[in-house]
Amino acid sequence: MYLSRAQSLRLAAALEECSDQLGILEHTLTIQIHKKCTTDKAQVSKLQAELEEKMSFSCLLQVVDGQDKEKNAESSKREAKREMEKRRRTLPKQQGTLQEKVDQLKELQTSYEELNDKLHRLINSNAARKDLEDRCTAQQLQKTQNEMSEAERRLEDKVVLLNDHFKLQERVHEEAKIFLKKQNAELQEQLRQWQQCTEQNMQEKEEHLTRTRYKRTTNLETLTTMQKKYSEMEEVVKEEREEEERQRQLALRNKAALKVQSWWRGVMVRKGFGIYRKVEPKKSKKKEGKKKKKK
């Protein structure tokens, strides 16, 4: 997945800011959080470099995959814990079975004692069968003892195995408990850090929004003032244009009137009207007589 140059630069700037914040947190947190911050800082730096060079964030996807693997590992651990809990729950049943075996062993011991008593009575009552009964009793006794020894050995082995299994389950349970406490502490610390970052970002965004609103209000006021000035100037320009048009019309009228007056004066001069009329001199009587003759 690729980003544009502007998006990459913005994301790189944000990651650089995150890297600086992680550098500050590195000096204030514990050793374990220090390791975590160092890892996150390296990942952020790597992601920033990749964004600046390739304009992609494949390493971020790798980190997410790693976190998914860690979650899967934690899920496997939880499954193992549940399995051990299930085995621990079945342990009382096994202990009950063991107790039943012990009771059976006690019953066998009682039977052995009863048989031994019967054998003694038979020996006392019947001396003729003493040898045969001794042999049979010895065989039965040996067999019973062997069976009892074998049963005791098996039961002891089972008890040892159950004790070892129970100790293993207790040890695994304690380790899982310690691990979960440790993981919970890490998650709580990480949550607190993210909450602080979120609160800081929200505060910055609110401040930026306040500044933007103030600028918008100022710009609107300026725009309103400029519109009023523009309206006033437009009115003034309109009045000036009307005045110029009026002056131009007046000048055209004056020019036309001058032309008419000049033309009329010329006509009056050429035709001799009005004050420009020519006075004809009186002709002599002789000339009049000649004209009459010519006629």
XYZ file of C-alpha atoms in Angstrom:
295
model
C 0.000 0.000 0.000
C 1.457 3.384 -1.064
C 0.751 6.940 0.026
C 1.125 10.288 -1.661
C 4.115 12.490 -0.924
C 2.114 14.923 1.202
C 0.478 12.131 3.187
C 3.852 10.479 3.711
C 5.379 13.734 4.984
C 2.471 14.362 7.362
C 2.607 10.804 8.649
C 6.392 11.039 8.967
C 6.053 14.270 10.970
C 3.504 12.628 13.276
C 5.762 9.616 13.710
C 8.713 11.882 14.427
C 6.678 13.557 17.169
C 5.766 10.128 18.561
C 9.453 9.194 18.455
C 10.347 12.309 20.450
C 7.669 11.516 23.032
C 8.944 7.966 23.329
C 12.448 9.345 23.851
C 11.151 11.446 26.761
C 9.293 8.491 28.251
C 12.458 6.419 27.979
C 14.050 8.382 30.852
C 11.063 8.185 33.199
C 9.776 4.607 32.951
C 11.092 1.366 34.491
C 13.607 -0.994 32.883
C 10.941 -3.169 31.302
C 9.034 -0.204 29.893
C 12.376 1.201 28.765
C 12.929 -1.872 26.621
C 9.407 -1.605 25.254
C 9.842 2.094 24.433
C 13.199 1.406 22.756
C 11.582 -1.258 20.589
C 8.654 1.022 19.737
C 11.025 3.882 19.000
C 13.079 1.712 16.662
C 9.918 0.554 14.923
C 8.644 4.124 14.586
C 12.025 5.278 13.229
C 12.061 2.391 10.795
C 8.516 3.190 9.711
C 9.422 6.881 9.324
C 12.438 6.037 7.184
C 10.354 3.693 5.067
C 7.672 6.349 4.619
C 10.257 8.931 3.579
C 12.078 6.576 1.199
C 9.404 4.212 -0.180
C 6.158 6.006 0.809
C 4.768 2.732 2.249
C 4.307 1.179 5.694
C 4.993 -2.518 5.209
C 7.086 -2.648 8.415
C 3.997 -1.477 10.337
C 2.111 -4.433 8.905
C 4.968 -6.691 10.018
C 4.734 -5.258 13.547
C 0.969 -5.872 13.546
C 1.605 -9.450 12.402
C 4.121 -9.848 15.239
C 1.559 -8.587 17.724
C -0.974 -11.024 16.301
C 1.535 -13.831 16.780
C 2.092 -12.705 20.379
C -1.668 -12.710 20.922
C -1.854 -16.206 19.445
C 0.952 -17.306 21.778
C -0.900 -15.808 24.735
C -4.060 -17.602 23.584
C -2.095 -20.879 23.454
C -0.843 -20.234 26.973
C -4.380 -19.583 28.143
C -5.489 -22.828 26.493
C -2.664 -24.675 28.279
C -3.716 -23.042 31.544
C -7.304 -24.150 31.031
C -6.099 -27.666 30.256
C -4.040 -27.708 33.453
C -7.036 -26.366 35.385
C -9.130 -29.161 33.929
C -6.529 -31.715 34.984
C -6.343 -30.161 38.427
C -10.107 -30.509 38.712
C -9.886 -34.181 37.741
C -7.180 -34.752 40.368
C -9.676 -35.163 43.262
C -11.378 -37.913 41.257
C -8.057 -39.655 40.824
C -7.361 -39.235 44.517
C -10.768 -40.784 45.234
C -9.848 -43.716 42.987
C -6.577 -44.046 44.863
C -8.453 -44.038 48.159
C -10.694 -46.805 46.830
C -7.599 -48.834 45.921
C -6.215 -48.301 49.419
C -9.541 -49.448 50.864
C -9.412 -52.527 48.653
C -5.886 -53.144 49.864
C -7.107 -52.922 53.466
C -9.907 -55.352 52.639
C -7.370 -57.737 51.146
C -5.290 -57.390 54.299
C -8.375 -58.189 56.380
C -9.155 -61.187 54.178
C -5.600 -62.311 54.586
C -5.881 -62.110 58.340
C -9.174 -63.997 58.282
C -7.687 -66.683 56.062
C -4.701 -66.882 58.324
C -6.999 -67.323 61.306
C -8.967 -69.999 59.490
C -5.715 -71.694 58.586
C -4.615 -71.742 62.191
C -7.974 -73.200 63.250
C -7.747 -75.847 60.581
C -4.198 -76.692 61.611
C -5.273 -77.028 65.226
C -8.364 -79.084 64.307
C -6.894 -81.337 61.673
C -3.291 -82.346 62.177
C -3.461 -84.892 59.346
C -3.860 -82.277 56.755
C -1.229 -80.081 58.299
C 1.409 -80.520 55.617
C -0.992 -80.120 52.729
C -2.684 -77.164 54.282
C 0.677 -75.645 55.138
C 1.759 -75.936 51.546
C -1.524 -74.582 50.213
C -1.570 -71.826 52.752
C 2.014 -70.962 52.007
C 1.244 -70.816 48.307
C -1.876 -68.752 48.870
C -0.030 -66.557 51.297
C 2.843 -66.101 48.892
C 0.448 -65.388 46.068
C -1.553 -62.979 48.171
C 1.586 -61.252 49.388
C 2.873 -60.991 45.858
C -0.456 -59.559 44.717
C -0.540 -57.165 47.621
C 3.061 -56.128 47.033
C 2.354 -55.608 43.364
C -0.806 -53.666 44.157
C 1.031 -51.561 46.740
C 3.828 -50.879 44.294
C 1.394 -49.847 41.557
C -0.527 -47.671 43.981
C 2.679 -46.040 45.244
C 3.768 -45.393 41.660
C 0.386 -43.837 40.903
C 0.594 -41.723 44.040
C 4.087 -40.524 43.074
C 2.938 -39.738 39.535
C -0.130 -37.910 40.805
C 1.955 -35.931 43.276
C 4.462 -35.009 40.565
C 1.650 -34.060 38.211
C -0.029 -32.008 40.914
C 3.258 -30.227 41.726
C 3.822 -29.563 38.016
C 0.340 -28.140 37.701
C 0.884 -25.941 40.743
C 4.214 -24.711 39.364
C 2.717 -24.012 35.932
C -0.241 -22.305 37.588
C 2.075 -20.053 39.612
C 4.160 -19.226 36.529
C 1.034 -18.450 34.528
C -0.270 -16.323 37.382
C 3.013 -14.386 37.580
C 3.088 -13.988 33.798
C -0.513 -12.744 33.702
C 0.153 -10.274 36.518
C 3.213 -9.021 34.688
C 1.312 -8.786 31.409
C -1.553 -7.000 33.138
C 0.842 -4.469 34.640
C 2.405 -3.859 31.222
C -1.001 -3.421 29.607
C -2.131 -1.060 32.357
C 1.013 1.031 31.938
C 0.604 1.042 28.160
C -3.051 2.006 28.554
C -2.089 4.857 30.853
C 0.486 6.080 28.348
C -1.997 5.930 25.505
C -4.567 7.762 27.603
C -2.040 10.507 28.333
C -1.158 10.746 24.651
C -4.838 10.821 23.728
C -5.601 13.544 26.266
C -2.647 15.595 25.053
C -3.698 15.174 21.422
C -7.285 16.101 22.287
C -6.084 19.206 24.101
C -3.920 20.201 21.135
C -6.802 19.605 18.732
C -9.135 21.677 20.895
C -6.590 24.516 21.009
C -6.144 24.291 17.238
C -9.931 24.284 16.790
C -10.247 27.334 19.061
C -7.571 29.198 17.078
C -9.255 28.205 13.828
C -12.618 29.421 15.068
C -11.068 32.710 16.198
C -9.388 33.152 12.805
C -12.646 32.290 11.057
C -14.533 34.875 13.146
C -11.836 37.473 12.449
C -11.871 36.677 8.749
C -15.665 36.923 8.658
C -15.534 40.296 10.377
C -12.827 41.453 7.970
C -14.849 40.132 5.031
C -17.954 41.954 6.271
C -15.976 45.176 6.647
C -14.450 44.761 3.184
C -17.891 44.079 1.705
C -19.220 47.261 3.297
C -16.216 49.210 1.991
C -16.662 47.626 -1.429
C -20.354 48.561 -1.429
C -19.499 52.139 -0.435
C -16.739 52.357 -3.042
C -19.040 50.846 -5.662
C -21.671 53.444 -4.795
C -19.056 56.226 -5.020
C -17.783 54.892 -8.347
C -21.355 54.658 -9.612
C -22.045 58.246 -8.578
C -18.774 59.390 -10.191
C -19.660 57.562 -13.396
C -23.124 59.131 -13.403
C -21.550 62.536 -12.803
C -19.046 61.943 -15.620
C -21.854 60.807 -17.901
C -23.838 63.911 -16.977
C -20.799 66.117 -17.630
C -20.139 64.352 -20.925
C -23.763 64.789 -22.022
C -23.590 68.433 -20.984
C -20.335 68.902 -22.901
C -21.871 67.243 -25.977
C -24.879 69.517 -25.709
C -22.666 72.590 -25.337
C -20.552 71.452 -28.303
C -23.650 70.862 -30.408
C -25.064 74.232 -29.372
C -21.773 75.919 -30.340
C -21.831 74.164 -33.686
C -25.439 75.221 -34.292
C -24.607 78.774 -33.254
C -21.548 78.853 -35.494
C -23.527 77.444 -38.409
C -26.309 79.999 -37.845
C -23.857 82.874 -37.635
C -22.288 81.691 -40.869
C -25.706 81.516 -42.517
C -26.585 84.971 -41.233
C -23.252 86.324 -42.483
C -23.599 84.673 -45.899
C -27.238 85.594 -46.360
C -26.910 88.950 -44.704
C -29.592 88.389 -42.126
C -30.079 90.481 -39.082
C -27.195 92.625 -38.079
C -25.184 91.301 -40.998
C -27.499 92.721 -43.649
C -25.596 94.700 -46.342
C -26.556 98.283 -47.059
C -26.939 98.820 -50.886
C -25.580 102.203 -52.176
C -27.972 104.514 -54.153
C -27.442 104.397 -57.956
C -27.277 107.505 -60.068
C -30.105 108.427 -62.412
C -27.860 108.046 -65.361
C -27.167 104.499 -64.784
C -30.846 103.866 -64.367
C -31.555 105.496 -67.659
C -28.977 103.318 -69.404
C -30.467 100.265 -68.021
C -33.846 101.239 -69.279
C -32.432 101.766 -72.711
C -30.782 98.418 -72.699
C -34.029 96.848 -71.871
